[in-house]
């Protein structure tokens, strides 16, 4: 009787193990890519200019706080360039500007400018 119970127990364990093994195989998460996001990331305008596009956005939205009294100082190109990835992160996440907002086009321009090397052009 003990042996019969042991065989049933072993068969049960094999069954549970098999179910667990195969259920894990079917629930593998796939990385989902957004083709529109990828296209947008690769289609940055290489002609975005600091003086023509980026600086006017900063002057209108950021210099009031980040003109020297609050870090980072964005009143000069060197200050903006040294903090370019930080600026991009803050505007893309919409943490900045506080008390205001940038349009999607302005955010895209800043992102592209940074991705293009944050040039003084």
PDB file of N, CA and C in Angstrom, residues 17-31:
ATOM      1  N   UNK A  17       5.379  19.359 -11.931  1.00  0.00           N
ATOM      2  CA  UNK A  17       6.623  19.891 -12.475  1.00  0.00           C
ATOM      3  C   UNK A  17       6.471  20.162 -13.970  1.00  0.00           C
ATOM      4  N   UNK A  18       5.848  19.239 -14.704  1.00  0.00           N
ATOM      5  CA  UNK A  18       5.655  19.406 -16.144  1.00  0.00           C
ATOM      6  C   UNK A  18       4.780  20.612 -16.451  1.00  0.00           C
ATOM      7  N   UNK A  19       3.693  20.760 -15.700  1.00  0.00           N
ATOM      8  CA  UNK A  19       2.799  21.903 -15.911  1.00  0.00           C
ATOM      9  C   UNK A  19       3.550  23.197 -15.651  1.00  0.00           C
ATOM     10  N   UNK A  20       4.298  23.234 -14.561  1.00  0.00           N
ATOM     11  CA  UNK A  20       5.053  24.442 -14.219  1.00  0.00           C
ATOM     12  C   UNK A  20       6.082  24.754 -15.293  1.00  0.00           C
ATOM     13  N   UNK A  21       6.767  23.764 -15.774  1.00  0.00           N
ATOM     14  CA  UNK A  21       7.806  23.958 -16.783  1.00  0.00           C
ATOM     15  C   UNK A  21       7.212  24.489 -18.073  1.00  0.00           C
ATOM     16  N   UNK A  22       6.144  23.878 -18.545  1.00  0.00           N
ATOM     17  CA  UNK A  22       5.560  24.286 -19.811  1.00  0.00           C
ATOM     18  C   UNK A  22       4.799  25.605 -19.704  1.00  0.00           C
ATOM     19  N   UNK A  23       4.234  25.912 -18.557  1.00  0.00           N
ATOM     20  CA  UNK A  23       3.525  27.178 -18.415  1.00  0.00           C
ATOM     21  C   UNK A  23       4.520  28.335 -18.435  1.00  0.00           C
ATOM     22  N   UNK A  24       5.706  28.127 -17.898  1.00  0.00           N
ATOM     23  CA  UNK A  24       6.730  29.173 -17.937  1.00  0.00           C
ATOM     24  C   UNK A  24       7.175  29.419 -19.371  1.00  0.00           C
ATOM     25  N   UNK A  25       7.279  28.377 -20.133  1.00  0.00           N
ATOM     26  CA  UNK A  25       7.715  28.495 -21.522  1.00  0.00           C
ATOM     27  C   UNK A  25       6.743  29.336 -22.339  1.00  0.00           C
ATOM     28  N   UNK A  26       5.455  29.232 -22.063  1.00  0.00           N
ATOM     29  CA  UNK A  26       4.452  29.937 -22.852  1.00  0.00           C
ATOM     30  C   UNK A  26       4.244  31.365 -22.382  1.00  0.00           C
ATOM     31  N   UNK A  27       4.702  31.717 -21.194  1.00  0.00           N
ATOM     32  CA  UNK A  27       4.488  33.058 -20.666  1.00  0.00           C
ATOM     33  C   UNK A  27       5.731  33.936 -20.782  1.00  0.00           C
ATOM     34  N   UNK A  28       6.567  33.642 -21.733  1.00  0.00           N
ATOM     35  CA  UNK A  28       7.762  34.440 -21.943  1.00  0.00           C
ATOM     36  C   UNK A  28       7.339  35.788 -22.509  1.00  0.00           C
ATOM     37  N   UNK A  29       7.799  36.852 -21.877  1.00  0.00           N
ATOM     38  CA  UNK A  29       7.446  38.181 -22.352  1.00  0.00           C
ATOM     39  C   UNK A  29       8.315  38.534 -23.546  1.00  0.00           C
ATOM     40  N   UNK A  30       7.659  39.078 -24.557  1.00  0.00           N
ATOM     41  CA  UNK A  30       8.373  39.519 -25.733  1.00  0.00           C
ATOM     42  C   UNK A  30       8.575  41.019 -25.649  1.00  0.00           C
ATOM     43  N   UNK A  31       9.699  41.466 -26.151  1.00  0.00           N
ATOM     44  CA  UNK A  31       9.937  42.892 -26.180  1.00  0.00           C
ATOM     45  C   UNK A  31       9.101  43.486 -27.310  1.00  0.00           C
TER      46      UNK A  31
END
